Amino acid sequence: MTNLSLSPILAALPWEADYWFPPQRSTYAHEVDWVYFFIGWVSIFFFVVIMAAMAYFCVKYRRRPGQPKLKYPTHHSGLEIAWSILPSFLLVYMFYAGFISFMDMRSMPDEAYNIVVNGQKWFWQFSYDNGKIIESGSVANDANWNDKKSIFAKVPRLHVPVNTDIVLTMNAKDVLHSFFIPAFRTKQDVVPGRYTKLWFNANEVGVYDVFCAEYCGDKHSEMLAEVVVETQEDFDKWYAVASDLEQRFPDPVKRGEYLYSSRGCTQCHSLDGSTKPNGGPSFLGWWGKEVPVDGQAPVKMDENYVRESILNPMAKVHTGFGKIMPAGLITKDKEIDALITFIRNLNQPSKTETKK
Amino acid sequence: MATVDTTTTYSPDSKPVNYLTQSHGFLSWAMTLDHKRIGVMYLVATSVAFLLGGTFAILLRTELWAPGHTIVSHDTYNQLFTLHGAVMVFLFIIPGIPAALGNFMLPIMLGAKDVAFPRLNLASFYFWCVGALFFLSALLLTGLDTGWTFYTPYSTTEYNTSKDEAIIAATMGVFVLGFSSIFTGLNFLVTIHTMRPPGMGWFHMPLFLWATYSTALIQVLATPVLAITVLLIIVERLMGIGIFNPVYGGDPVLYQHFFWFYSHPAVYIMILPAFGVISELISVNCHRHIFGYRFIAYSSVAIALLGFLVWGHHMFTSGQSKIASVVFSAITFSIAIPSAVKIFNWLATMYKASISFNAPFLYALSFMFLFTIGGLTGLFLSTLNTDVHLHDTYFVVAHFHYVMVGGSLTAFFGGLFHWWPKISGKMYSEFPAKVSAFLVFIGFNLTFFPQFVMGTRGMPRRYYNYLPEFQSFHQWSTIGAYVLGLGAIVAFATLVHSMFRGKKAPTNPWGGASLEWQCPSPPPLENFHEAPTVGDCYDYDRLRYDEKTEGYVMTK
């Protein structure tokens, strides 16, 4: 990108780049790395010079008995002006190098593959082609934090084709989040009430960690995801399967269960009758019963109540629970039907479900 | 009031009456207008806040020993880091050097009897206490988990209504503490403008006063913005008026602009007085005129002014416009110059010097080491593209701790040991004081250096759980925190011990040439029995060591 790049020189220096950084897996990652190492070397140079001088003076000019007073200058304008101005050339260069690469990272490519990203407490949701595929999830509550496999078992996966410009259009449903992919060296805050964008072009097939980098509450550290970079062929195959929910899960109960675990319901609603902290009512136990409602007459929990609560969560809030459920988690009729089937089946498992 | 107890138990039977023995009893302290007693009360109060904030830090680091749950829950962890940040920033670092050491030293360095507005000074202390009470109530209500930055809309959403009180208490605390800060700043500005003695022009002042002056400028100009911002949070939270929360039509990024417009200059409120302390420590212990006085003085003012123009560098990834980010990045680099100038000048002061290695000087050396790293790592964060990767990771955590702890806290300890003979009238024991400087230095580096690596590798900050690959770094960091904590305890224990067992301090134990070394230790109520003669406050050739008093005396 920049003509003044010191990248080749720095690459020859004996830095253990792998020690400091995660792997370099986007087209602009190396820009970030060489600027980092450039600043690193300049810093090390100045630090060593300053510390060496300090140590030398400490030894040489330590107080000794009978030592005669040395004559010394109390100021030297030339020297002081020099050490104020000369380093600023380096600073200007640092600014310039960072600026060029930043403009590249922050200018969206004209033609790119678009994916919508939603952040909310505490999971990411990736939506392809207006919701044709929605991937979401988060770290399981019983994950073993000493085992990376277990941590990432249930996180959502952002499938993208390799060597392709990808633009993420991002929005938050509740509070600030930040989409951070260390292997791509990029990060963008995800803000409620506005869209922010992030682009990358992954240059190697693989699976890379995604973190939420803006503090968002209790499970901020569980708001993880993965980017799955795959060949165009593999991506197309994945897309074909993932986009057809009814084909993937012919049984509406299974489909409902998938929706339950992938659309974020699991964050607040348990399946065993217990109440999650700061969560909502369990899916088990209320079906067919009268539900007390804030400021209104009680309502029976049936298909209509569940449907209304999904589409307009604030209409009838179950007494004793916070007004915390976001709207728009599931909007398609077929999917709502499948989730209702799942909830009903959970409460009345003896009855045989018939296909809708 | 621990303030009164600890200090009244100490009453030396020295013949000349000093500010400590002038009067007795609770009210003589609680209602005092003496800047020295107010300074001591601030010192005790901010030290208690430091120990409290430090305890939170130790608990945090212990939790992070293992990747998953270790000792506390998610929620408790979030409250701990919130309170650690809020207590350390608002109750300790901001008032630490200016209000405690500054209050005590500023009038004496000017040869004055007191600050310009003694009553405002006392009011400032009581505002601090009220602010601290609000903070403590937030702690007892156990719910404040917004981080010390109170980012919206997290801090203004009703997702858990029981937290209203905690957030209102904490933000009211910030509001009241803001007044405390403004009062102190205003007082110092007026005092320096109007009460310099005959013969002391602006460029004859000790550099600590230039630093305090620059700090006061920021306190008076920036703090009102923070006060208004936290009031807006309360208004939004209580009345649902849309300012920052998009649900009511507000904009969360606006909050970040408001917040950093204060909080970035506030970083310089924390570090500028530390620069002032270090200029004194280095020059006095080198027994050599400070090198490049004017450059150091101007650089303080330059930092104070430029500090107002760089707040957007906290927001490169926030969603602010790219052009804004570019401009903020450019201005941020300019602030590196005056900071570097200071380091170079201190270094040049050591050239051809005659260096005494006492504990304050060791703290000053430690400051030079740590602040240089803190300053240089700032370059990675002011550069746009590297900041995109490093923002909100442990790299940032390490960077600002190198500046605030490696810088301000180290300078606070150094200054405290340096001026302790003047404040308490007692000499501390040199050996444990040096041990404390060593432990703080080692512990600090062990805690925060691994965090640079962790951050570069992508470990985000404010994480309760973390990936197993980061564990060894976290464990080094935790061990370091314990060593650092031990160092701080040794430092305080050394000082407390000296109050009971310390030798009586001479007027001028280190050979300083500024006016505070011409009044008795501890000073009498009116500071000077007769008006001191003002000379070059960095001319050490006028001093001679006197074996009998084990201190320095003026020869001409």
Short mmCIF file of N, CA and C in Angstrom, two decimals, chain B residues 102-197:
data_model
loop_
_atom_site.label_atom_id
_atom_site.label_comp_id
_atom_site.label_asym_id
_atom_site.label_seq_id
_atom_site.Cartn_x
_atom_site.Cartn_y
_atom_site.Cartn_z
N GLY B 102 0.96 18.52 47.18
CA GLY B 102 0.87 19.88 46.68
C GLY B 102 0.37 20.83 47.74
N ASN B 103 -0.68 20.43 48.42
CA ASN B 103 -1.24 21.26 49.47
C ASN B 103 -0.20 21.59 50.52
N PHE B 104 0.56 20.59 50.89
CA PHE B 104 1.54 20.80 51.95
C PHE B 104 2.68 21.69 51.45
N MET B 105 3.16 21.42 50.24
CA MET B 105 4.40 22.04 49.80
C MET B 105 4.22 23.38 49.10
N LEU B 106 3.10 23.53 48.39
CA LEU B 106 2.98 24.70 47.51
C LEU B 106 3.18 26.03 48.25
N PRO B 107 2.44 26.28 49.35
CA PRO B 107 2.66 27.57 50.02
C PRO B 107 4.08 27.69 50.59
N ILE B 108 4.62 26.58 51.09
CA ILE B 108 5.95 26.67 51.69
C ILE B 108 6.99 26.98 50.62
N MET B 109 6.84 26.34 49.44
CA MET B 109 7.78 26.61 48.36
C MET B 109 7.70 28.06 47.92
N LEU B 110 6.54 28.68 48.16
CA LEU B 110 6.39 30.09 47.80
C LEU B 110 6.79 31.01 48.95
N GLY B 111 7.20 30.41 50.06
CA GLY B 111 7.52 31.22 51.23
C GLY B 111 6.29 31.87 51.83
N ALA B 112 5.11 31.31 51.53
CA ALA B 112 3.87 31.93 52.01
C ALA B 112 3.38 31.23 53.27
N LYS B 113 2.41 31.86 53.93
CA LYS B 113 1.87 31.31 55.17
C LYS B 113 0.82 30.25 54.86
N ASP B 114 0.08 30.47 53.81
CA ASP B 114 -1.00 29.52 53.49
C ASP B 114 -1.38 29.70 52.02
N VAL B 115 -2.37 28.93 51.55
CA VAL B 115 -2.87 29.15 50.20
C VAL B 115 -3.75 30.39 50.19
N ALA B 116 -4.16 30.81 49.00
CA ALA B 116 -4.92 32.06 48.89
C ALA B 116 -6.27 31.95 49.59
N PHE B 117 -6.93 30.80 49.47
CA PHE B 117 -8.27 30.63 50.06
C PHE B 117 -8.27 29.43 50.99
N PRO B 118 -7.87 29.62 52.25
CA PRO B 118 -7.78 28.47 53.16
C PRO B 118 -9.12 27.77 53.39
N ARG B 119 -10.21 28.55 53.44
CA ARG B 119 -11.51 27.93 53.70
C ARG B 119 -11.93 27.05 52.53
N LEU B 120 -11.67 27.54 51.30
CA LEU B 120 -11.99 26.77 50.11
C LEU B 120 -11.18 25.46 50.12
N ASN B 121 -9.97 25.56 50.64
CA ASN B 121 -9.10 24.40 50.73
C ASN B 121 -9.71 23.34 51.63
N LEU B 122 -10.21 23.77 52.80
CA LEU B 122 -10.84 22.81 53.71
C LEU B 122 -12.11 22.25 53.07
N ALA B 123 -12.88 23.14 52.41
CA ALA B 123 -14.10 22.69 51.73
C ALA B 123 -13.76 21.62 50.72
N SER B 124 -12.65 21.82 50.00
CA SER B 124 -12.23 20.84 49.01
C SER B 124 -12.03 19.48 49.64
N PHE B 125 -11.42 19.44 50.83
CA PHE B 125 -11.22 18.16 51.50
C PHE B 125 -12.55 17.51 51.87
N TYR B 126 -13.46 18.34 52.40
CA TYR B 126 -14.74 17.75 52.79
C TYR B 126 -15.54 17.29 51.58
N PHE B 127 -15.41 17.99 50.46
CA PHE B 127 -16.07 17.51 49.24
C PHE B 127 -15.48 16.16 48.85
N TRP B 128 -14.18 16.03 49.02
CA TRP B 128 -13.55 14.73 48.72
C TRP B 128 -14.19 13.65 49.58
N CYS B 129 -14.35 13.96 50.89
CA CYS B 129 -14.91 12.96 51.81
C CYS B 129 -16.33 12.58 51.39
N VAL B 130 -17.14 13.61 51.06
CA VAL B 130 -18.52 13.32 50.66
C VAL B 130 -18.52 12.47 49.38
N GLY B 131 -17.67 12.84 48.43
CA GLY B 131 -17.56 12.06 47.19
C GLY B 131 -17.18 10.62 47.47
N ALA B 132 -16.23 10.45 48.39
CA ALA B 132 -15.79 9.11 48.75
C ALA B 132 -16.92 8.33 49.40
N LEU B 133 -17.75 9.02 50.21
CA LEU B 133 -18.89 8.33 50.84
C LEU B 133 -19.87 7.84 49.78
N PHE B 134 -20.10 8.65 48.77
CA PHE B 134 -20.97 8.20 47.67
C PHE B 134 -20.38 6.95 47.01
N PHE B 135 -19.08 6.96 46.80
CA PHE B 135 -18.43 5.80 46.20
C PHE B 135 -18.59 4.57 47.07
N LEU B 136 -18.37 4.77 48.39
CA LEU B 136 -18.47 3.63 49.29
C LEU B 136 -19.90 3.10 49.33
N SER B 137 -20.88 4.01 49.23
CA SER B 137 -22.26 3.53 49.24
C SER B 137 -22.52 2.72 47.98
N ALA B 138 -21.91 3.14 46.86
CA ALA B 138 -22.04 2.33 45.64
C ALA B 138 -21.46 0.94 45.86
N LEU B 139 -20.38 0.91 46.63
CA LEU B 139 -19.74 -0.37 46.93
C LEU B 139 -20.65 -1.24 47.78
N LEU B 140 -21.28 -0.61 48.80
CA LEU B 140 -22.11 -1.39 49.70
C LEU B 140 -23.41 -1.82 49.03
N LEU B 141 -23.89 -1.01 48.11
CA LEU B 141 -25.11 -1.40 47.39
C LEU B 141 -24.81 -2.53 46.40
N THR B 142 -23.55 -2.88 46.27
CA THR B 142 -23.08 -3.95 45.40
C THR B 142 -23.84 -4.06 44.08
N GLY B 143 -23.57 -3.19 43.20
CA GLY B 143 -24.22 -3.36 41.92
C GLY B 143 -23.48 -2.62 40.82
N LEU B 144 -22.52 -1.79 41.19
CA LEU B 144 -21.88 -0.95 40.19
C LEU B 144 -20.92 -1.79 39.37
N ASP B 145 -21.27 -2.00 38.10
CA ASP B 145 -20.40 -2.86 37.28
C ASP B 145 -20.18 -2.26 35.91
N THR B 146 -20.19 -0.93 35.81
CA THR B 146 -20.13 -0.30 34.50
C THR B 146 -18.71 -0.07 34.02
N GLY B 147 -17.71 -0.36 34.83
CA GLY B 147 -16.35 0.08 34.52
C GLY B 147 -16.24 1.54 34.96
N TRP B 148 -15.00 1.99 35.22
CA TRP B 148 -14.88 3.36 35.74
C TRP B 148 -15.27 4.40 34.71
N THR B 149 -15.42 3.95 33.44
CA THR B 149 -15.73 4.87 32.36
C THR B 149 -17.23 5.14 32.20
N PHE B 150 -18.07 4.37 32.89
CA PHE B 150 -19.53 4.56 32.84
C PHE B 150 -20.06 4.65 31.41
N TYR B 151 -19.52 3.84 30.50
CA TYR B 151 -19.95 3.93 29.10
C TYR B 151 -21.47 3.71 28.96
N THR B 152 -22.08 4.57 28.16
CA THR B 152 -23.48 4.39 27.81
C THR B 152 -23.55 3.50 26.57
N PRO B 153 -24.67 2.85 26.28
CA PRO B 153 -25.89 2.85 27.09
C PRO B 153 -25.85 1.84 28.23
N TYR B 154 -24.72 1.15 28.43
CA TYR B 154 -24.69 0.15 29.50
C TYR B 154 -25.07 0.78 30.83
N SER B 155 -24.55 1.98 31.08
CA SER B 155 -24.78 2.60 32.39
C SER B 155 -26.16 3.24 32.50
N THR B 156 -26.87 3.37 31.39
CA THR B 156 -28.16 4.05 31.48
C THR B 156 -29.33 3.14 31.12
N THR B 157 -29.06 1.86 30.80
CA THR B 157 -30.19 1.00 30.46
C THR B 157 -30.84 0.47 31.73
N GLU B 158 -32.10 0.14 31.60
CA GLU B 158 -32.84 -0.32 32.77
C GLU B 158 -32.78 -1.81 32.90
N TYR B 159 -31.70 -2.41 32.43
CA TYR B 159 -31.78 -3.85 32.33
C TYR B 159 -31.83 -4.50 33.70
N ASN B 160 -31.31 -3.79 34.68
CA ASN B 160 -31.51 -4.28 36.03
C ASN B 160 -31.78 -3.06 36.90
N THR B 161 -33.04 -2.82 37.20
CA THR B 161 -33.41 -1.55 37.81
C THR B 161 -32.83 -1.37 39.21
N SER B 162 -32.49 -2.46 39.87
CA SER B 162 -31.95 -2.31 41.22
C SER B 162 -30.60 -1.61 41.21
N LYS B 163 -30.03 -1.45 40.01
CA LYS B 163 -28.71 -0.84 39.97
C LYS B 163 -28.79 0.69 39.90
N ASP B 164 -29.97 1.23 39.77
CA ASP B 164 -30.12 2.68 39.71
C ASP B 164 -29.34 3.38 40.81
N GLU B 165 -29.57 2.92 42.04
CA GLU B 165 -28.98 3.61 43.19
C GLU B 165 -27.46 3.59 43.08
N ALA B 166 -26.92 2.43 42.70
CA ALA B 166 -25.46 2.30 42.65
C ALA B 166 -24.87 3.27 41.64
N ILE B 167 -25.50 3.33 40.47
CA ILE B 167 -24.94 4.21 39.44
C ILE B 167 -25.11 5.67 39.81
N ILE B 168 -26.26 5.99 40.40
CA ILE B 168 -26.47 7.38 40.80
C ILE B 168 -25.50 7.75 41.92
N ALA B 169 -25.30 6.83 42.86
CA ALA B 169 -24.36 7.12 43.95
C ALA B 169 -22.96 7.35 43.41
N ALA B 170 -22.54 6.48 42.50
CA ALA B 170 -21.17 6.60 41.99
C ALA B 170 -21.00 7.85 41.15
N THR B 171 -21.98 8.14 40.29
CA THR B 171 -21.83 9.32 39.45
C THR B 171 -21.95 10.60 40.29
N MET B 172 -22.81 10.59 41.31
CA MET B 172 -22.86 11.74 42.22
C MET B 172 -21.50 11.89 42.90
N GLY B 173 -20.89 10.74 43.24
CA GLY B 173 -19.56 10.77 43.83
C GLY B 173 -18.58 11.49 42.90
N VAL B 174 -18.62 11.13 41.62
CA VAL B 174 -17.73 11.76 40.65
C VAL B 174 -18.01 13.26 40.58
N PHE B 175 -19.30 13.60 40.61
CA PHE B 175 -19.72 15.01 40.53
C PHE B 175 -19.14 15.81 41.70
N VAL B 176 -19.30 15.26 42.91
CA VAL B 176 -18.84 15.97 44.11
C VAL B 176 -17.31 16.03 44.14
N LEU B 177 -16.67 14.91 43.77
CA LEU B 177 -15.21 14.90 43.74
C LEU B 177 -14.69 15.92 42.73
N GLY B 178 -15.47 16.12 41.67
CA GLY B 178 -15.10 17.12 40.67
C GLY B 178 -14.98 18.49 41.31
N PHE B 179 -15.94 18.81 42.19
CA PHE B 179 -15.87 20.11 42.87
C PHE B 179 -14.64 20.20 43.75
N SER B 180 -14.36 19.11 44.44
CA SER B 180 -13.17 19.07 45.29
C SER B 180 -11.94 19.41 44.46
N SER B 181 -11.87 18.79 43.27
CA SER B 181 -10.74 18.98 42.38
C SER B 181 -10.66 20.43 41.87
N ILE B 182 -11.83 20.97 41.51
CA ILE B 182 -11.87 22.35 40.99
C ILE B 182 -11.42 23.33 42.08
N PHE B 183 -11.90 23.10 43.31
CA PHE B 183 -11.53 24.00 44.41
C PHE B 183 -10.02 24.02 44.61
N THR B 184 -9.43 22.84 44.64
CA THR B 184 -7.98 22.76 44.83
C THR B 184 -7.27 23.46 43.68
N GLY B 185 -7.71 23.19 42.46
CA GLY B 185 -7.06 23.78 41.29
C GLY B 185 -7.13 25.30 41.32
N LEU B 186 -8.32 25.80 41.59
CA LEU B 186 -8.53 27.25 41.62
C LEU B 186 -7.64 27.89 42.67
N ASN B 187 -7.61 27.26 43.83
CA ASN B 187 -6.79 27.75 44.93
C ASN B 187 -5.32 27.84 44.53
N PHE B 188 -4.83 26.80 43.88
CA PHE B 188 -3.42 26.78 43.50
C PHE B 188 -3.13 27.85 42.45
N LEU B 189 -4.04 27.99 41.48
CA LEU B 189 -3.82 29.00 40.44
C LEU B 189 -3.69 30.37 41.07
N VAL B 190 -4.65 30.71 41.94
CA VAL B 190 -4.65 32.05 42.54
C VAL B 190 -3.42 32.21 43.44
N THR B 191 -3.10 31.18 44.18
CA THR B 191 -1.96 31.27 45.09
C THR B 191 -0.67 31.53 44.31
N ILE B 192 -0.47 30.78 43.22
CA ILE B 192 0.77 30.96 42.46
C ILE B 192 0.80 32.33 41.78
N HIS B 193 -0.37 32.79 41.33
CA HIS B 193 -0.40 34.09 40.66
C HIS B 193 -0.13 35.23 41.63
N THR B 194 -0.71 35.15 42.82
CA THR B 194 -0.72 36.33 43.67
C THR B 194 0.24 36.27 44.85
N MET B 195 0.73 35.11 45.21
CA MET B 195 1.45 35.03 46.47
C MET B 195 2.92 34.68 46.34
N ARG B 196 3.46 34.78 45.11
CA ARG B 196 4.89 34.56 44.98
C ARG B 196 5.62 35.67 45.72
N PRO B 197 6.69 35.34 46.44
CA PRO B 197 7.37 36.35 47.25
C PRO B 197 8.16 37.30 46.35
#
